XYZ file of C-alpha atoms in Angstrom:
632
model
C -30.460 19.545 88.958
C -26.767 19.517 87.717
C -25.727 17.665 84.536
C -23.015 15.690 84.372
C -20.775 17.581 81.227
C -18.767 15.207 78.786
C -15.345 14.949 79.508
C -13.798 17.910 77.442
C -11.029 15.508 75.422
C -14.444 13.826 73.825
C -16.110 17.291 73.087
C -13.002 17.930 71.529
C -12.297 15.524 69.240
C -15.896 16.090 68.234
C -15.747 19.232 66.945
C -12.558 18.606 65.200
C -14.118 15.842 63.322
C -17.362 17.712 62.378
C -14.679 21.007 60.794
C -12.404 18.347 59.388
C -15.717 16.584 57.730
C -16.824 20.281 56.409
C -13.345 20.699 55.455
C -13.482 17.549 53.094
C -17.001 18.105 51.580
C -15.689 21.657 51.167
C -12.851 20.130 49.509
C -15.193 17.538 47.257
C -17.399 20.009 46.287
C -14.466 22.567 44.718
C -12.892 19.779 42.838
C -16.415 18.635 41.564
C -16.745 22.472 40.587
C -13.715 22.363 38.722
C -13.468 19.432 37.136
C -17.151 18.738 35.842
C -20.008 19.473 38.382
C -21.974 22.271 38.785
C -20.916 23.626 35.187
C -17.478 24.103 36.660
C -14.545 25.129 34.181
C -14.460 21.542 32.640
C -17.949 21.815 31.932
C -18.092 25.184 31.029
C -14.965 23.985 28.398
C -16.959 21.219 26.930
C -19.596 23.521 26.618
C -17.806 26.446 24.659
C -15.897 23.352 22.412
C -19.528 21.760 21.792
C -20.395 25.728 20.300
C -17.035 26.168 18.559
C -15.756 28.884 20.644
C -12.200 27.691 20.191
C -10.708 30.719 21.899
C -12.918 30.778 24.612
C -12.386 26.732 25.239
C -8.282 26.814 24.784
C -8.528 30.005 27.811
C -10.553 27.450 29.969
C -8.255 24.989 29.315
C -5.153 26.686 30.243
C -6.838 28.042 33.148
C -7.372 24.353 34.558
C -3.951 23.279 33.548
C -2.374 25.858 35.356
C -4.302 24.671 38.648
C -3.587 21.017 37.861
C -0.849 20.312 35.105
C -1.470 16.629 34.491
C -5.203 17.035 34.262
C -5.813 14.740 31.164
C -8.888 16.104 30.078
C -7.955 19.754 30.178
C -4.879 18.484 28.033
C -7.437 17.232 25.458
C -9.814 20.121 25.191
C -6.669 22.207 24.782
C -5.450 20.067 21.948
C -8.664 20.243 20.236
C -9.061 23.681 20.309
C -5.776 24.406 19.362
C -5.822 22.188 16.345
C -9.843 23.363 15.173
C -8.501 26.787 15.174
C -5.707 25.934 12.694
C -2.956 26.349 14.996
C -1.345 22.527 14.189
C 2.214 23.976 15.164
C 0.944 24.214 19.147
C -1.556 21.164 18.791
C 1.015 18.699 17.796
C 3.258 18.846 20.575
C 0.599 18.236 22.833
C -1.018 15.218 21.329
C 2.441 13.444 20.971
C 2.442 13.660 24.969
C -0.578 11.269 25.047
C -0.288 7.322 24.445
C -2.031 5.915 21.524
C -4.385 4.104 24.120
C -5.647 7.899 25.449
C -6.371 9.080 21.980
C -10.609 9.254 20.578
C -11.281 9.132 17.241
C -11.620 12.592 17.309
C -7.972 13.623 18.542
C -6.494 11.157 15.867
C -8.429 13.140 13.316
C -7.452 16.283 14.374
C -3.885 15.243 15.047
C -4.184 13.673 11.438
C -5.606 17.219 10.101
C -2.916 18.985 12.048
C 0.283 16.980 10.609
C -1.225 17.690 6.987
C -1.328 21.417 7.613
C 2.835 21.171 8.777
C 3.290 19.019 5.406
C 3.413 15.356 6.879
C 1.467 13.112 4.453
C 2.877 10.007 5.937
C 2.054 10.391 9.434
C -1.281 12.251 8.933
C -2.289 9.144 6.539
C -1.250 6.927 9.755
C -3.158 9.225 11.956
C -6.682 9.367 9.735
C -6.630 5.653 8.953
C -6.332 5.106 13.095
C -9.241 7.243 13.476
C -11.060 5.231 11.162
C -10.068 2.096 12.920
C -11.021 3.414 16.185
C -14.741 5.495 15.177
C -15.327 3.680 11.930
C -18.795 5.227 11.693
C -17.950 8.981 12.759
C -18.636 10.828 9.098
C -16.370 13.712 9.803
C -13.407 11.172 10.140
C -14.257 9.382 7.034
C -14.627 12.287 4.958
C -11.353 13.690 6.442
C -9.775 10.446 5.324
C -11.650 10.679 1.702
C -10.635 14.345 1.169
C -6.854 12.604 1.472
C -6.980 9.839 -0.852
C -8.671 12.281 -3.458
C -6.005 14.804 -3.036
C -3.694 12.094 -3.575
C -4.876 10.511 -6.632
C -6.986 7.976 -5.311
C -10.947 8.580 -6.328
C -11.898 4.754 -6.205
C -11.178 4.681 -2.643
C -12.103 8.003 -1.953
C -15.661 6.707 -3.451
C -15.495 3.956 -1.308
C -15.097 6.232 1.672
C -18.158 8.273 0.466
C -20.502 5.804 -0.053
C -20.015 4.477 3.703
C -20.943 8.279 4.798
C -23.403 7.834 2.426
C -24.834 5.023 4.511
C -24.484 6.599 7.973
C -27.669 8.231 9.413
C -25.611 11.137 10.352
C -24.184 11.597 7.094
C -26.523 10.736 4.400
C -26.753 13.820 1.867
C -23.011 14.756 2.228
C -21.968 11.294 1.582
C -24.272 10.989 -1.619
C -23.218 14.473 -2.646
C -19.478 13.168 -2.308
C -19.868 10.260 -3.991
C -21.793 11.834 -7.298
C -18.863 14.547 -7.237
C -16.226 11.155 -7.276
C -18.163 9.479 -9.787
C -17.912 11.972 -12.045
C -13.982 12.033 -11.439
C -14.267 8.446 -12.254
C -15.808 9.629 -15.562
C -18.792 7.093 -14.523
C -21.827 9.332 -15.654
C -24.478 6.292 -14.737
C -23.331 5.861 -11.018
C -22.614 9.712 -10.590
C -26.390 10.345 -11.859
C -27.642 7.677 -9.398
C -25.811 9.475 -6.384
C -27.290 12.785 -7.047
C -30.098 11.391 -7.510
C -30.089 9.610 -4.031
C -28.853 12.840 -2.382
C -31.743 15.118 -3.808
C -34.461 12.455 -2.517
C -33.092 12.575 0.903
C -33.275 16.565 1.159
C -34.248 18.234 -1.990
C -32.666 21.247 -0.393
C -29.338 19.930 0.169
C -28.949 21.960 3.258
C -26.174 20.111 4.928
C -24.035 19.794 1.719
C -21.681 22.255 -0.124
C -23.562 22.850 -3.116
C -27.128 24.034 -4.264
C -30.078 22.138 -5.387
C -30.076 24.239 -8.715
C -26.070 23.507 -9.083
C -26.922 19.316 -8.592
C -29.710 19.425 -11.246
C -27.468 21.331 -13.578
C -24.730 18.730 -12.873
C -27.331 16.056 -13.094
C -28.866 17.417 -16.603
C -25.265 17.102 -17.568
C -24.692 13.773 -16.942
C -28.131 12.664 -18.685
C -26.940 14.328 -21.708
C -23.881 11.993 -21.381
C -25.844 9.137 -20.967
C -28.088 10.057 -24.271
C -31.086 10.926 -22.259
C -32.274 14.402 -23.542
C -35.740 13.867 -22.477
C -34.549 13.237 -19.382
C -32.216 16.280 -19.225
C -35.218 18.339 -20.390
C -37.344 17.141 -17.190
C -34.594 18.169 -14.759
C -33.865 21.607 -16.272
C -37.606 22.769 -15.698
C -38.276 26.288 -16.019
C -34.830 27.576 -15.274
C -33.565 30.049 -17.623
C -30.157 30.677 -16.168
C -27.561 30.784 -19.485
C -26.425 27.700 -18.279
C -29.640 25.622 -18.128
C -30.398 27.200 -21.626
C -27.441 26.039 -22.989
C -27.958 22.052 -21.815
C -31.440 22.919 -22.725
C -30.192 23.366 -26.526
C -27.936 20.265 -26.328
C -31.044 18.626 -25.192
C -32.901 19.559 -28.389
C -29.825 18.915 -30.508
C -29.924 15.335 -29.601
C -33.559 15.059 -29.673
C -33.168 16.153 -33.705
C -34.977 19.631 -32.805
C -32.939 22.312 -34.336
C -35.519 24.963 -34.245
C -35.413 24.796 -30.058
C -31.878 24.044 -30.174
C -31.069 27.314 -32.012
C -33.912 29.221 -29.611
C -32.414 27.789 -26.601
C -28.727 29.009 -27.656
C -29.643 32.028 -28.624
C -31.436 32.494 -25.261
C -27.855 31.397 -23.836
C -26.126 34.332 -25.349
C -25.045 32.670 -28.639
C -22.135 30.218 -29.305
C -19.524 29.935 -26.655
C -16.164 30.913 -27.327
C -14.775 31.313 -23.695
C -13.535 27.756 -23.314
C -12.607 26.195 -26.394
C -11.316 23.070 -24.883
C -13.867 22.259 -22.593
C -15.794 19.049 -23.096
C -19.449 18.833 -24.107
C -22.071 16.868 -22.352
C -22.290 14.110 -24.927
C -21.632 10.690 -25.494
C -18.384 8.817 -26.987
C -18.958 8.459 -30.804
C -15.083 6.710 -31.386
C -12.710 7.619 -33.551
C -13.923 5.628 -36.498
C -16.957 7.807 -36.768
C -14.763 11.146 -36.488
C -12.711 9.837 -39.357
C -15.603 9.813 -42.063
C -15.423 13.760 -41.868
C -11.723 14.225 -41.125
C -9.901 11.034 -42.628
C -6.151 12.845 -43.273
C -6.091 14.203 -39.523
C -7.505 10.599 -38.576
C -5.359 9.019 -40.406
C -2.491 10.797 -39.336
C -3.389 10.284 -35.671
C -3.760 6.752 -36.200
C -0.397 6.231 -37.249
C 0.987 8.020 -34.366
C 2.192 6.559 -31.352
C -0.316 8.266 -29.467
C -3.204 5.558 -31.151
C -0.425 3.165 -30.146
C 0.067 3.362 -26.353
C -2.217 0.687 -25.070
C -2.789 -2.859 -25.647
C -4.611 -5.490 -24.220
C -2.741 -8.658 -23.168
C -4.529 -10.556 -25.795
C -3.006 -8.253 -28.396
C 0.396 -9.191 -27.782
C 1.041 -12.034 -29.992
C 3.646 -9.880 -31.696
C 5.759 -9.275 -28.815
C 8.613 -12.047 -28.747
C 9.201 -13.145 -25.313
C 12.631 -14.404 -24.451
C 13.040 -18.165 -24.852
C 14.900 -18.365 -21.484
C 14.504 -17.473 -18.102
C 15.827 -13.774 -17.808
C 18.042 -13.013 -14.791
C 17.139 -10.290 -12.448
C 19.147 -6.947 -13.588
C 19.391 -5.961 -9.806
C 19.091 -9.147 -8.214
C 21.058 -12.007 -10.843
C 20.067 -14.747 -8.505
C 16.155 -13.928 -9.215
C 14.655 -15.207 -12.682
C 11.895 -14.158 -14.501
C 10.413 -17.209 -17.004
C 7.837 -15.323 -19.552
C 5.110 -17.744 -20.846
C 2.596 -17.686 -23.791
C -0.621 -19.746 -22.849
C -2.926 -20.993 -25.441
C -5.591 -17.782 -25.350
C -1.929 -15.611 -26.707
C -1.904 -14.264 -22.976
C 1.500 -13.658 -21.563
C 2.588 -15.202 -18.050
C 5.402 -14.275 -15.848
C 7.082 -16.917 -13.581
C 9.325 -14.960 -10.964
C 11.902 -17.443 -9.257
C 13.636 -16.138 -5.899
C 16.738 -17.714 -4.473
C 14.842 -19.930 -2.663
C 11.804 -22.493 -3.683
C 9.619 -19.237 -3.762
C 7.976 -18.823 -6.969
C 5.738 -15.340 -7.898
C 3.231 -15.427 -11.035
C 1.721 -12.867 -12.599
C -0.954 -12.758 -15.648
C -0.650 -9.902 -18.369
C -3.584 -7.340 -18.251
C -2.661 -4.920 -20.179
C 0.354 -3.438 -21.853
C 1.480 0.601 -21.936
C 3.932 2.347 -24.424
C 4.015 2.720 -27.948
C 7.099 0.619 -28.156
C 9.281 3.314 -29.365
C 11.361 3.706 -26.107
C 9.786 0.750 -24.425
C 6.699 -1.388 -23.125
C 5.670 -1.863 -19.285
C 3.111 -4.772 -18.225
C 0.255 -4.482 -15.964
C -1.482 -7.465 -14.365
C -2.743 -9.313 -11.677
C -0.965 -11.785 -9.376
C -1.987 -15.435 -8.239
C -4.402 -13.534 -5.532
C -6.078 -11.192 -8.347
C -3.667 -8.129 -6.652
C -2.803 -5.496 -9.340
C 1.207 -5.558 -10.477
C 3.459 -3.593 -12.336
C 6.043 -6.070 -13.839
C 9.172 -5.736 -12.823
C 10.577 -6.000 -15.937
C 9.955 -3.832 -18.818
C 11.044 -4.437 -22.462
C 12.962 -1.450 -24.314
C 13.531 -0.944 -27.585
C 17.210 -0.360 -27.766
C 17.637 -4.295 -28.596
C 15.742 -7.032 -27.551
C 16.300 -5.893 -23.677
C 14.402 -6.830 -20.553
C 14.926 -4.409 -17.610
C 13.960 -2.998 -14.588
C 10.799 -0.977 -14.902
C 11.357 2.801 -14.016
C 10.417 3.639 -10.352
C 11.086 -0.208 -9.290
C 13.486 -0.636 -6.495
C 16.415 -2.200 -7.259
C 15.816 -4.851 -4.305
C 12.042 -4.404 -3.152
C 11.595 -4.953 0.435
C 8.691 -7.560 0.153
C 9.913 -10.463 -1.736
C 6.588 -10.928 -3.261
C 7.552 -7.745 -5.595
C 9.926 -9.368 -6.958
C 7.054 -10.074 -9.923
C 6.469 -6.331 -9.687
C 5.264 -3.770 -7.743
C 2.150 -3.803 -6.017
C -0.741 -1.982 -7.758
C -4.148 -0.397 -6.518
C -7.268 -0.283 -8.542
C -6.352 3.762 -8.581
C -2.506 2.945 -9.537
C -4.146 0.734 -12.447
C -6.668 3.864 -13.549
C -3.870 6.318 -13.520
C -1.718 3.919 -15.887
C -4.735 3.161 -17.826
C -6.052 7.253 -17.644
C -2.923 8.428 -20.042
C -3.148 5.687 -22.525
C -6.812 5.341 -23.576
C -9.403 7.681 -24.506
C -11.023 8.127 -21.182
C -10.158 6.439 -17.937
C -12.417 4.327 -17.322
C -12.368 2.630 -20.961
C -9.104 0.859 -20.810
C -10.675 -1.152 -17.569
C -14.014 -1.855 -18.853
C -13.670 -1.937 -22.758
C -17.158 -0.669 -23.633
C -18.529 1.907 -25.571
C -17.542 2.575 -29.394
C -14.667 4.954 -28.044
C -13.285 1.281 -26.889
C -12.218 0.513 -30.642
C -9.700 3.458 -30.466
C -7.446 1.144 -28.995
C -5.387 3.410 -27.137
C -5.968 7.148 -27.381
C -8.470 8.407 -30.229
C -9.637 11.583 -31.323
C -12.128 12.444 -28.259
C -9.150 12.306 -25.457
C -8.096 15.997 -26.602
C -11.569 16.767 -28.106
C -13.633 15.498 -26.079
C -17.165 13.430 -26.426
C -18.348 13.915 -30.102
C -21.855 12.550 -29.946
C -23.284 16.327 -29.948
C -20.851 17.750 -32.561
C -22.048 14.609 -34.986
C -25.641 15.981 -34.290
C -24.560 19.645 -34.911
C -23.053 19.015 -38.316
C -25.697 16.520 -39.142
C -28.675 19.194 -38.366
C -26.274 22.221 -39.582
C -26.507 23.724 -36.438
C -25.346 26.951 -35.543
C -22.499 25.930 -32.809
C -19.912 23.040 -33.777
C -20.631 21.775 -30.355
C -17.127 19.986 -29.847
C -13.934 20.813 -27.862
C -11.510 22.768 -30.302
C -7.885 23.396 -28.842
C -6.917 24.876 -32.359
C -8.772 27.646 -30.900
C -6.743 27.653 -27.567
C -3.262 29.005 -26.852
C -0.526 29.170 -24.122
C -1.451 27.812 -20.789
C -4.832 26.458 -21.875
C -3.138 24.167 -24.335
C 0.075 23.131 -22.216
C -2.492 22.249 -19.279
C -4.120 19.983 -21.617
C -0.881 18.116 -22.706
C -0.111 18.229 -18.799
C -2.846 15.748 -18.046
C -0.001 12.807 -19.224
C 3.060 14.906 -19.788
C 3.368 15.861 -16.199
C 3.552 14.275 -12.965
C 0.939 14.254 -10.683
C 1.706 16.114 -7.336
C 4.950 18.456 -6.814
C 7.486 18.637 -9.259
C 10.892 20.111 -8.922
C 14.349 20.882 -11.055
C 16.148 18.716 -8.759
C 13.945 15.718 -9.232
C 16.502 12.990 -11.301
C 13.735 12.553 -14.054
C 12.501 15.894 -14.480
C 13.390 16.377 -18.208
C 10.952 13.515 -19.288
C 8.019 16.057 -18.163
C 7.931 18.548 -21.032
C 4.734 20.040 -20.019
C 6.107 21.090 -16.700
C 9.704 21.965 -18.106
C 8.299 24.356 -20.910
C 6.160 26.287 -18.276
C 9.768 27.005 -16.228
C 11.028 28.575 -19.711
C 12.095 32.337 -19.786
C 10.180 31.482 -23.676
C 7.093 30.789 -21.815
C 7.202 33.215 -19.138
C 7.976 35.951 -21.299
C 5.752 35.024 -24.571
C 2.786 36.627 -22.965
C 0.693 33.571 -22.809
C 1.619 32.318 -26.715
C 4.066 29.921 -26.679
C 2.632 25.862 -25.964
C 2.892 22.785 -27.031
C 1.945 23.131 -30.410
C 3.620 25.849 -31.139
C 6.268 23.421 -32.295
C 4.349 20.147 -32.403
C 1.718 18.396 -34.461
C -0.600 16.772 -31.744
C -1.812 14.568 -34.476
C 1.376 12.901 -35.710
C 4.853 11.944 -33.861
C 7.547 14.655 -33.252
C 9.347 15.856 -35.756
C 13.110 14.623 -35.143
C 14.449 17.667 -37.728
C 16.406 20.417 -35.707
C 15.584 22.364 -38.870
C 11.850 22.275 -37.889
C 12.449 23.549 -34.619
C 14.965 26.117 -35.328
C 12.089 27.387 -38.053
C 9.924 27.636 -34.896
C 12.571 29.533 -32.608
C 13.298 32.029 -35.552
C 9.387 32.779 -35.143
C 9.914 34.849 -32.203
C 13.760 35.570 -32.149
C 14.101 37.098 -35.626
C 13.508 40.730 -35.187
C 12.483 41.143 -38.613
C 10.073 38.734 -38.787
C 6.169 38.185 -39.415
C 3.544 39.303 -36.832
C 0.175 38.214 -37.880
C -2.753 39.451 -35.316
C -4.940 37.423 -36.505
C -2.734 34.206 -35.496
C -3.081 33.271 -32.011
C 0.410 31.824 -31.994
C 2.217 34.654 -33.776
C 4.377 36.596 -31.581
C 2.999 39.259 -29.286
C 4.139 43.163 -30.150
C 5.168 43.279 -26.780
C 8.159 40.835 -26.863
C 11.473 41.361 -27.036
C 12.177 39.734 -29.950
C 16.206 39.334 -29.618
C 18.447 37.752 -32.054
C 20.663 35.005 -30.433
C 24.306 36.711 -29.996
C 26.046 33.451 -31.023
C 24.504 32.267 -33.773
C 21.647 34.288 -35.003
C 19.827 31.779 -37.604
C 20.793 28.345 -36.868
C 22.458 26.003 -33.604
C 19.122 26.776 -31.575
C 18.893 22.822 -30.373
C 22.047 22.157 -29.548
C 22.761 24.655 -27.190
C 19.311 25.654 -25.837
C 17.607 22.517 -26.001
C 19.851 19.307 -26.127
C 18.972 15.426 -25.623
C 20.071 14.054 -22.327
C 19.782 10.823 -20.631
C 17.724 10.538 -17.540
C 17.515 8.208 -15.004
C 15.101 5.990 -17.017
C 17.125 3.561 -18.298
C 17.395 3.172 -22.144
C 15.881 6.625 -22.931
C 16.855 10.315 -23.747
C 14.595 12.846 -23.582
C 14.917 16.865 -25.044
C 14.950 19.473 -22.148
C 12.096 21.958 -22.679
C 13.219 24.394 -20.201
C 14.895 25.785 -22.942
C 17.754 27.279 -21.243
C 21.265 28.040 -21.718
C 23.598 25.248 -21.702
C 27.208 26.605 -21.310
C 28.565 23.328 -21.610
C 27.802 19.641 -22.789
C 25.247 18.243 -20.375
C 26.625 15.715 -18.076
C 25.579 12.252 -19.130
C 25.069 10.056 -15.949
C 24.815 6.487 -16.322
C 21.630 5.064 -16.844
C 19.636 3.901 -13.327
C 17.265 1.054 -13.120
C 15.438 2.297 -10.254
C 15.091 4.762 -7.237
C 14.632 4.134 -3.771
C 11.968 1.594 -2.666
C 8.884 3.616 -1.873
C 4.828 2.946 -1.152
C 3.547 2.094 -4.750
C 0.585 4.511 -3.457
């Protein structure tokens, strides 16, 4: 039987359709293989990235982009791998090709870290804060922002971020450890101890943290001693027999009044420790009044010095004479500042702008001894911190713009004073009292010091008092007198040096004596012998006698001068003790350390770089402020 064949045209079309369908399927499979399905290049790239194989991830991403240059996920993978491997210069341009909406939290994190590597702090902070807003519960992102805040002198904000990490399921142990460390920075022993306990309770091995359990226990024991809890310190130390543990065990027995066990533990630790004479003791504070019971002469001198008068509470400003009439703003004459004193003695400032707006501030603290001036810090009507715009200067009854404030603030509310965060207030307080938390909380015996007391430089004195009472073999107190050179300059630099970078080009660099002294040849060529105490008695105001300082210069610059090997500040025998070729006996100060005005209005400071001034220093007119910048 003969069949009827299908028409040739239909057969051809069917064959063509089948071939086309096969090609489509093949192309689809290829695309799926390329961009994710069946462990193609994209999936292999993701897996390599997840395993931390940055170079392999980069190679795979570049391969995909050669075939498909516009492939978004491949570009993202490439940028991430470059950023993770520390190649910020290549990662940042790729990230800048994305819109903000295309960037995930991890991308913003890596962009921020890459910008930090390039030194762009401002945009790095923007990226890190954006990362937190996109992914607020990512521990890695929160920790990165925490470290940024800490490195930029914002430990209070950093501690809050650490606390957020601690409460996350994936961040608990690491978060508690970071919080404990930051509370130590903030000099908050009870809070730090609670955080260490949380971390050790969650995981006694601290496997995910950057500290060993033994190190954590040692730090916790120190905090117990700070809080006068020696029994608990001994429990934490357990059976540990290393030198650090034995030294802490010795201090615990000392606090308990057990001199025999204290001496035995000290002997096992290797005897008295003289390796770091400025290290503070793990001890409670006792206050300067307690120190004066045995050290009356030096304590009396210190109480009369400007150091002891650099801080006052707002309630202690009864002696500050306030202007009777509103003060025109020196930078914006149409603005008026009115000073009022309430029934409680507190000072209130009302700032009236050019329109009808009035801004208020209540003074909480006053900084400065009054020798040069007095700066007021308080709170505005909303409770925000404010450094008041006008400071009181010593050259007459003068109120002028506080150093560092903008001639014309960008925000009208800043006319009453620039905004300060809690970290900003803490930084102000920190250089004007015995320890940073004191000025805000006003708790403990050291609060009676008023401003800077003995324990600011000598550390907490509780162990020392016990050591003297029990005739213990070690004084148990920091002894800056036994230190010399960079250690002493560093101690003074805690306050007499700005935070962050400093250069010779800074307009007010002369103000920061600890920084400029370190630049001098007298410092760099003295073999570590020159420091602040070479010329100044830290317990008294700086001498104003030129002959006093010239005698100190001749200690080193008199070739026939005495060298005493027992005196830690006596000239090093290796020093080139050349005499001045212009005048070997007098005139040192006028030539090498002249007083100069700075960008700080109504003030002058002595040049501590100790360099040759071939002509008289140029005295620029005083400046009321610097360009407007963020307060933090």
